[in-house]
XYZ file of C-alpha atoms in Angstrom:
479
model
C 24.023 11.734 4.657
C 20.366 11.418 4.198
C 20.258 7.944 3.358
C 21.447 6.708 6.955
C 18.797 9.144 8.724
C 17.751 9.016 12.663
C 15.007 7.386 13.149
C 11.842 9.326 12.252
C 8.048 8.812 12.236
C 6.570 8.272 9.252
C 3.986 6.618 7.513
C 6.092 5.644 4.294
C 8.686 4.242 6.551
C 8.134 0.850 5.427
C 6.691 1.240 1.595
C 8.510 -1.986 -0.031
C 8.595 -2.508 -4.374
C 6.903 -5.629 -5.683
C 6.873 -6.498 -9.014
C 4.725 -8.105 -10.803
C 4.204 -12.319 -11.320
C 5.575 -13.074 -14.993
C 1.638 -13.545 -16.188
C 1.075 -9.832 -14.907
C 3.923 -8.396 -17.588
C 4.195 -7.639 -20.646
C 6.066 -10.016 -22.351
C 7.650 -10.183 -26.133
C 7.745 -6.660 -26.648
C 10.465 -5.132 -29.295
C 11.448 -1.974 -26.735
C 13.688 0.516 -29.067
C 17.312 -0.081 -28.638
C 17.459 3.998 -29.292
C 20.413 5.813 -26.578
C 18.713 9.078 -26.135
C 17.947 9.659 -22.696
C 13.921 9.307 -21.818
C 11.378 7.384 -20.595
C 10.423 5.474 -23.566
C 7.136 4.430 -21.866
C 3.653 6.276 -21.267
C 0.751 4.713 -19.253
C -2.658 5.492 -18.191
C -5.256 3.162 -16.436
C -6.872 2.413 -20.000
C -3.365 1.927 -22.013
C 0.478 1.181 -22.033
C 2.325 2.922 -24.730
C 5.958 1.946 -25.624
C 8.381 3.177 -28.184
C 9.521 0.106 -30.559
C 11.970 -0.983 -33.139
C 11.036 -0.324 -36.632
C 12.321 -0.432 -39.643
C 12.638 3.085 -41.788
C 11.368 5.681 -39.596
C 10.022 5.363 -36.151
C 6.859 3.659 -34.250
C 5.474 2.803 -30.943
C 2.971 -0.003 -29.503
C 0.046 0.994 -27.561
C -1.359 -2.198 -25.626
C -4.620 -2.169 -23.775
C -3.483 -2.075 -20.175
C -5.505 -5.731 -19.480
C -4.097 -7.241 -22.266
C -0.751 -8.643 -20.136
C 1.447 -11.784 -21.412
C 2.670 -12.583 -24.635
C 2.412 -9.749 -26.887
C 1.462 -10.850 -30.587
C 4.517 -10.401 -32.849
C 2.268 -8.660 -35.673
C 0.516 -6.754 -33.287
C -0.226 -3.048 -35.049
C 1.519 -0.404 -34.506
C 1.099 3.462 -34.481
C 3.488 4.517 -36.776
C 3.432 7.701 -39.009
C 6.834 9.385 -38.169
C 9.487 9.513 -40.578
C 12.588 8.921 -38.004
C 13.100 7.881 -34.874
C 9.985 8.356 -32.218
C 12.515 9.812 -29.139
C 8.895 10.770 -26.546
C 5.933 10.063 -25.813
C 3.150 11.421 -23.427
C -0.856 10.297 -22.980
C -2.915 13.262 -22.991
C -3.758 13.634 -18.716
C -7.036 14.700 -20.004
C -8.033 12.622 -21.849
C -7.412 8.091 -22.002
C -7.431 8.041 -25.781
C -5.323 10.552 -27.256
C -1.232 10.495 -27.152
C 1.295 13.157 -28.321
C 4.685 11.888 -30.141
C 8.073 13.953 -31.302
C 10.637 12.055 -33.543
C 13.749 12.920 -35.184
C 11.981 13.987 -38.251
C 11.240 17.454 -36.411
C 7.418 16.782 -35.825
C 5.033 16.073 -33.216
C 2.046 14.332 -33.398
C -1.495 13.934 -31.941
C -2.713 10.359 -32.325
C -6.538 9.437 -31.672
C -6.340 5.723 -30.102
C -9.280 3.558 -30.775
C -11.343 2.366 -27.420
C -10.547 -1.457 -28.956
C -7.819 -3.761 -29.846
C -5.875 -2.335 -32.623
C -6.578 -3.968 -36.260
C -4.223 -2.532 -37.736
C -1.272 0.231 -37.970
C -2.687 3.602 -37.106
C -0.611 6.027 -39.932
C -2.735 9.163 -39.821
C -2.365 11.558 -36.920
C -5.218 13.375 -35.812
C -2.829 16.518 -35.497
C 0.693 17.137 -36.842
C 2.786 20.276 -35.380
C 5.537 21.346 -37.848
C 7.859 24.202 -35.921
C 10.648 22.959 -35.069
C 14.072 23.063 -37.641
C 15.772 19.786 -35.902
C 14.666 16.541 -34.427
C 12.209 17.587 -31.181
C 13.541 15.475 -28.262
C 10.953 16.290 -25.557
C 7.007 17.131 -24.942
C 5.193 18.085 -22.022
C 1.305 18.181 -21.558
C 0.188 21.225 -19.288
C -0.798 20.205 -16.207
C -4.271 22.153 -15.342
C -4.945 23.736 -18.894
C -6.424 21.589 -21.582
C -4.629 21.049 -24.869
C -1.906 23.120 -24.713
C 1.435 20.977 -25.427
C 5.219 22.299 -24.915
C 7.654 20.744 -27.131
C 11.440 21.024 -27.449
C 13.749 20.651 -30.090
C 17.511 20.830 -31.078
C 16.916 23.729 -32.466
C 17.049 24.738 -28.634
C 13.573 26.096 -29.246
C 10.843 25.483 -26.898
C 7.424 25.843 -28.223
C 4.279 25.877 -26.869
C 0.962 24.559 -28.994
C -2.689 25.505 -28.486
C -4.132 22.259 -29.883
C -7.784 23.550 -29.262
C -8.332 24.553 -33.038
C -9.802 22.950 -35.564
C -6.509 22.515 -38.218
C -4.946 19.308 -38.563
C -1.673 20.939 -39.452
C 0.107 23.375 -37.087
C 2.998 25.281 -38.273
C 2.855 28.331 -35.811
C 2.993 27.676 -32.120
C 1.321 30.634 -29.962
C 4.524 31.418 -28.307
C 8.394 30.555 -28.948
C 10.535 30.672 -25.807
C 14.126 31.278 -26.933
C 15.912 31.474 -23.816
C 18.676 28.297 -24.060
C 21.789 28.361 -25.544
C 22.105 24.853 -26.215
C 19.528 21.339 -25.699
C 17.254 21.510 -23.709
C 17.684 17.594 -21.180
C 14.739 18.440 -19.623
C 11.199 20.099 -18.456
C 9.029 20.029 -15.567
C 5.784 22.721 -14.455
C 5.369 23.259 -10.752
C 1.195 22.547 -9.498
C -0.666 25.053 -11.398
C 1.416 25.333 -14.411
C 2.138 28.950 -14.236
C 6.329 27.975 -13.932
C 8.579 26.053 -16.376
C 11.936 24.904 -14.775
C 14.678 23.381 -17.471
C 17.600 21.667 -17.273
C 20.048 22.560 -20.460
C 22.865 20.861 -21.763
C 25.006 24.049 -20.426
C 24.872 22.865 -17.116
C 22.210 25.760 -16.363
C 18.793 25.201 -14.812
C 16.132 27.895 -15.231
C 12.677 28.835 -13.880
C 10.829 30.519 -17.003
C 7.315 32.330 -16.967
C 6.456 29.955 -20.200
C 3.962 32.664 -21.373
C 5.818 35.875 -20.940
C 8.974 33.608 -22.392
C 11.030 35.094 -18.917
C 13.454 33.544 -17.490
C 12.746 34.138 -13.328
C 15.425 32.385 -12.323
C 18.974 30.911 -13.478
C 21.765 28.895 -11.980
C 24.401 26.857 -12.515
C 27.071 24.840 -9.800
C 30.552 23.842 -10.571
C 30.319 20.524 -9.058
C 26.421 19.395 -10.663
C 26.565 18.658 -13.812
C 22.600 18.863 -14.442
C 20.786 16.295 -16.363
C 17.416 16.256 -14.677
C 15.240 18.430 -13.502
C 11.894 18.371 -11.220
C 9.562 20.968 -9.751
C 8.842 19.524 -5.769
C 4.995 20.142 -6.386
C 4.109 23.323 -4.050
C 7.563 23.037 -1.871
C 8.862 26.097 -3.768
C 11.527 23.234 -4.252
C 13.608 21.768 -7.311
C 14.943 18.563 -7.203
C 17.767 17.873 -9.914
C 19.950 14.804 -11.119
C 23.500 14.478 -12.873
C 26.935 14.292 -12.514
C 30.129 15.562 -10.288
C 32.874 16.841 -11.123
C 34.391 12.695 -11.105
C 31.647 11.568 -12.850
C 29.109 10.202 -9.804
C 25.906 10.198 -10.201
C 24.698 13.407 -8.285
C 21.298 14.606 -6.727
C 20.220 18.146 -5.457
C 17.923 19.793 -4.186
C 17.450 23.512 -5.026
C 15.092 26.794 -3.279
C 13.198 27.474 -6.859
C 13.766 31.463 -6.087
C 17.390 30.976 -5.514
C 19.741 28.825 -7.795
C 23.110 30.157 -6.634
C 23.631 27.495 -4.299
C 21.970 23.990 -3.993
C 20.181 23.467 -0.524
C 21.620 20.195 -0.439
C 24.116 17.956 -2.804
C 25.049 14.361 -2.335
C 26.984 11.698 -4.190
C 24.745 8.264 -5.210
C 27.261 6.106 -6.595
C 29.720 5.709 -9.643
C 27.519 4.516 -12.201
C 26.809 5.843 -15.860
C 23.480 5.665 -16.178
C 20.843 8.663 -15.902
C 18.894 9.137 -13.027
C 15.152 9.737 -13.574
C 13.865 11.663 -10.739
C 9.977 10.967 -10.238
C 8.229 13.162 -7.508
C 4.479 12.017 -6.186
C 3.192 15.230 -4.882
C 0.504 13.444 -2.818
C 2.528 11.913 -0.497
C 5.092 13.656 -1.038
C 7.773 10.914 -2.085
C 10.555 11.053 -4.184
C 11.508 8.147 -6.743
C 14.899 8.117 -8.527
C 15.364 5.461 -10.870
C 18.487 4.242 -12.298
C 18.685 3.964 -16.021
C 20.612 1.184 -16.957
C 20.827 -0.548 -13.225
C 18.258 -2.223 -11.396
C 17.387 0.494 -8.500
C 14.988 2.537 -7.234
C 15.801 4.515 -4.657
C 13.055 6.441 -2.853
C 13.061 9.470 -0.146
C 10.439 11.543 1.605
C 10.166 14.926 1.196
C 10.511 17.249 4.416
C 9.688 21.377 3.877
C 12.303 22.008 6.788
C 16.493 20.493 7.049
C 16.940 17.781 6.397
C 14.432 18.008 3.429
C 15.766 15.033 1.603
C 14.879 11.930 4.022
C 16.030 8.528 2.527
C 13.614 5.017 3.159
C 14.358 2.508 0.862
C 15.841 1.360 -2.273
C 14.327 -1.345 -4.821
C 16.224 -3.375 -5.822
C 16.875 -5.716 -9.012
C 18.983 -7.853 -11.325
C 17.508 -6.817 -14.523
C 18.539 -3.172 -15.923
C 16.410 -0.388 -17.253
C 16.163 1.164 -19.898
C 13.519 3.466 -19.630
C 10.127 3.370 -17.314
C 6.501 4.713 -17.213
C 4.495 5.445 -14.134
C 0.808 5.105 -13.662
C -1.506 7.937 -12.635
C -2.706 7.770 -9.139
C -6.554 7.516 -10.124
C -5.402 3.863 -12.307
C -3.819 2.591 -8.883
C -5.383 -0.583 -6.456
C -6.336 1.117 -3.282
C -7.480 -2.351 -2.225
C -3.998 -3.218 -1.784
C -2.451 -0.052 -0.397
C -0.427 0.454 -3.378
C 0.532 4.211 -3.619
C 2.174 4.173 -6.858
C 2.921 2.187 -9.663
C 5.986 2.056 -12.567
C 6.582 -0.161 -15.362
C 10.120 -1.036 -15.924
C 11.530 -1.594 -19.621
C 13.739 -4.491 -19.808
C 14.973 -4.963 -23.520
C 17.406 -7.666 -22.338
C 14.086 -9.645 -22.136
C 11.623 -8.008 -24.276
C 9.731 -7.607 -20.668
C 7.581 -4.757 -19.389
C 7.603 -5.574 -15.445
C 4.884 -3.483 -13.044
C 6.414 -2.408 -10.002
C 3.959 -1.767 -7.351
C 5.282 0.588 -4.330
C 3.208 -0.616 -1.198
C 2.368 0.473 2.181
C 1.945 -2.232 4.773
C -0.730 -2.277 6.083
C -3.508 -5.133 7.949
C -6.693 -3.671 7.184
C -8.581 -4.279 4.176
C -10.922 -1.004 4.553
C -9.875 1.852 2.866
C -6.871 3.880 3.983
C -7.679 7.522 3.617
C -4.777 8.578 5.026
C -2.376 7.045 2.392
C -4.980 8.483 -0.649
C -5.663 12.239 0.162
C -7.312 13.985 -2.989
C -5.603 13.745 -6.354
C -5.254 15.617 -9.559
C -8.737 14.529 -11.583
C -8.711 13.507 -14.976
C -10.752 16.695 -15.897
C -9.066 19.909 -17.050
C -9.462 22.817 -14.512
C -8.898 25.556 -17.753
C -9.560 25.541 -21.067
C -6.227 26.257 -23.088
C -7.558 30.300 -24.002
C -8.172 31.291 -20.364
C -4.459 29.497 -19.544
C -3.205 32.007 -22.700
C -4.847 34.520 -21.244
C -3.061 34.644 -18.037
C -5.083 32.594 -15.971
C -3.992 30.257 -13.379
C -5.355 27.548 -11.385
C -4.900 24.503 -9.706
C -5.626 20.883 -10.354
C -9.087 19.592 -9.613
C -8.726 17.397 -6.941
C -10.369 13.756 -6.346
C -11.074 11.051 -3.776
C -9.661 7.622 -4.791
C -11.703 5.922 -2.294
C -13.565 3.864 -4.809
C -17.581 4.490 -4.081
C -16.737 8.567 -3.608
C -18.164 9.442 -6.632
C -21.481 7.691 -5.978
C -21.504 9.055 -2.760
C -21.329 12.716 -4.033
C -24.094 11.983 -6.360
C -26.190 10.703 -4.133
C -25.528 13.580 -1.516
C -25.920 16.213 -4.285
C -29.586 14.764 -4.917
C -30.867 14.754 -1.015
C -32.297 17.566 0.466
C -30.212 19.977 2.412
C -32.511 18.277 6.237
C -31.792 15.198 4.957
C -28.388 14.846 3.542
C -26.664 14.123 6.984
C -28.268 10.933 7.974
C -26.788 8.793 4.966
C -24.758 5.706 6.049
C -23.975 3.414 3.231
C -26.943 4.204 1.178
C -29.344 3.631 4.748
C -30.896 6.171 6.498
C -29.346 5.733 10.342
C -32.830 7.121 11.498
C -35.010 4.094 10.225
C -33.283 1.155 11.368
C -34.262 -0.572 13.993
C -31.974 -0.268 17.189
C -29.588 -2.741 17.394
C -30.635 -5.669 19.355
C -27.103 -7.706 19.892
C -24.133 -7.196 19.933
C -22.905 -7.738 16.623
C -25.477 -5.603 15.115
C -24.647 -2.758 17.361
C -20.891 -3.216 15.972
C -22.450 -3.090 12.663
C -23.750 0.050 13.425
C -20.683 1.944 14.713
C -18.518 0.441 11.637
C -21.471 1.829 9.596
C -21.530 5.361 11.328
C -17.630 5.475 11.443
C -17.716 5.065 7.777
C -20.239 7.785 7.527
C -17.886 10.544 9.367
C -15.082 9.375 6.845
C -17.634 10.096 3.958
C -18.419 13.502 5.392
C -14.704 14.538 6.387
C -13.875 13.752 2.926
C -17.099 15.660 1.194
C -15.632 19.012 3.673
C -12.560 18.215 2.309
C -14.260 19.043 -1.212
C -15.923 21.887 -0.483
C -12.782 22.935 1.135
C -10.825 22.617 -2.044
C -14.076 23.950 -4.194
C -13.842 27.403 -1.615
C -10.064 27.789 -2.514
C -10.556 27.303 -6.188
C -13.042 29.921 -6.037
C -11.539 32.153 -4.062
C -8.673 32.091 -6.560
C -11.266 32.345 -9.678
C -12.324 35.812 -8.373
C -9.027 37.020 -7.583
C -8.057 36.493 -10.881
C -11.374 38.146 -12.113
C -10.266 41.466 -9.653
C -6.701 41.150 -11.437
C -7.775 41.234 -14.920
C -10.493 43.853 -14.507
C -7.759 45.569 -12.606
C -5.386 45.661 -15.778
C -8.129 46.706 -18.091
């Protein structure tokens, strides 16, 4: 079973959970008491959004991400739907600007203000009216900018281009009407070219989202499917749900082959839903208990055994939903490689759970942190429509990197190789003692990190142009 593995070498062997000190959470909050079956919770490194209690229709908070401790009973609230708000998602794009979906069949774009709140934001910046029943799920595109899939009851999924200048939507650019029933769940693979569901008829299915084809379906007697998860670019899914006696489940699919999971295992007997979280970067897999305490977390292998089990977190207070916080909002300073925040409405608490890597050395460990998804789109939502696909733009999250690149974009091309922290290596003095020859070979080992990282870049900047012009030669081709 892969949770009592042989021993194996790995860096992540000994990432531990650490939550937060009380003054560090997020405390008084009135988290919804609503059943359905999501995360409740949205975060970026500027905000924490959470969906609340309100009376007649539906709200939720969104707290400056500083602003920890006791939360302000009147504290404003963005509330404009007319039921129950059942998702939320921060634009990945874009710090200030959140998409909802209620019960009342809508979905809205909210405008946050770079301030403390005053008072209740009411007017949406955008309002998408498609949908014939309550939409229970949205998803933000992962390269393209502004384009939004929603899902509803109606068992519709529908994509939104919200690049236009109309505040009110009523006709999304393209309807996929492939499910026979509700849709539990969506996930995109890297580029956002794939759509993989999980449907309340026990069926999982890759779909082309814009040609509205479905690639790939399957179903297994024994999985009950719940959750579903695209393994970044492992050609992988990773599912979670039930057996046939009611265990929580996990599996682990081939994305061009759902006949047969690669791998299916028993957790335990518990009723709660298991939210599967994968961090493509390090390629580590997070599946949190809802309603329990846990978080269980496994590294993902391309080859058998694929599934490789380290740790679990563990805790006394339940879950009821959780939000996770984008790599580039993380503390690199303290090797933390991710970050979630834990609902507990048992105590009105939102806890931050830091996962950590031990490690001695203060400096910064590039090994841990290779380049992650930017905050910056790499298409606009047209070219995505058009058939276009691409990648994420990529980022360092050492924390001077982007004043390094600026500064080696400016220097001449003779001259750009003997930076060092902002000194040129040719004009000091030779070192003299001892200690200042150490400084120097810290200083010039810091120097080949810089310039691994910038060929790293240009690397990735190669590859994303390479891809550019074989898209040009495809489209000229179809013309």
């Amino acid at each position: 079973m892969s949770w009592h593995p042989q021993y194996r070498s790995s860096k992540f062997r000994h990432v531990y959970g650490k939550a937060a000190n009380k003054d560090k959470c997020y405390d008084c909050v009135p988290i919804t008491r609503n059943v359905h079956d999501n995360h409740f919770c949205a975060v970026n490194p500027s905000f924490i959004a959470v969906v609340t209690e309100c009376a007649g229709g539906g709200a939720f908070l969104v707290i400056p991400i500083k602003q920890t401790g006791k939360l302000d009973p009147h504290y404003p609230k963005v509330c404009g739907h007319k039921g129950n708000v059942l998702d939320i998602k921060w634009n990945p794009f874009n710090d200030f600007v959140i998409a909802s979906c209620s019960e009342d069949a809508t979905v809205k774009i909210w405008d946050i203000p770079n301030q403390l709140l005053k008072r209740n934001i009411t007017t949406p910046k955008k309002e998408l009216l498609g949908h014939a029943r309550r939409v229970g799920l949205i998803e933000w595109h992962p390269t393209a900018d502004n384009i939004l899939f929603s899902s509803g009851y109606d068992y519709k999924i529908m994509i939104w281009n919200l690049d236009v200048k109309d505040a009110v939507l009523s006709k999304p650019v393209k309807i996929l009407d492939a499910h026979k029933d509700v849709v539990l769940s969506m996930s995109f693979n890297t580029d956002g070219s794939l759509l993989a569901t999980a449907c309340r008829d026990r069926k999982i299915r890759v779909i082309d989202p814009r040609a509205g084809t479905v690639l790939q379906e399957g179903s297994y007697k024994s999985h009950k499917v719940n959750k579903v998860l695209f393994l970044g670019n492992m050609k992988k899914l990773f599912s979670t749900g039930t057996s046939w006696w009611n265990n929580r489940q996990i599996a682990l699919w081939d994305q061009n082959d759902l006949s047969v999971p690669l791998l299916e295992e028993d957790l335990d007997g518990s009723s709660g839903l298991l939210f599967p979280i994968y961090d493509s970067d390090t390629h580590m897999l997070y599946v949190v208990g809802k309603g329990d305490g846990n978080i269980r977390y496994y590294e993902i292998s391309p080859e058998k055994p694929y599934l490789n089990y380290l740790m679990e977190y563990r805790s006394h207070s339940p879950q009821k939903g959780i939000g996770m916080m984008p790599k580039r909002g993380l503390d690199v300073a303290a090797c933390e490689i991710f970050r979630f925040y834990k609902l507990i409405p048992t105590k009105s608490l939102i806890e931050p759970i830091s996962m950590i890597v031990p490690r001695r050395s203060e400096s910064y460990q590039e090994d841990i942190y290779p380049l992650t998804a930017a905050a910056q789109p790499a298409l606009t939502a047209q070219e995505w429509l058009n058939g276009i696909n691409k990648g994420p733009l990529l980022v360092s999250l050492r924390p001077d990197s982007r004043k390094w690149l600026k500064v080696e974009e400016k220097l001449p091309k003779n001259e750009q190789m003997c930076l060092s922290n902002g000194f040129d290596i040719f004009e000091c003095p030779p070192p003299k003692t001892e200690n200042e020859l150490l400084q120097m070979y810290y200083r010039q080992q810091e120097e080949i990190r810089r310039l691994r990282e910038l060929v790293i870049q240009r690397d990735v900047q190669i590859k994303q142009l390479e891809l550019e012009l074989k898209n040009l030669r495809t489209n000229t081709g179809n013309y």
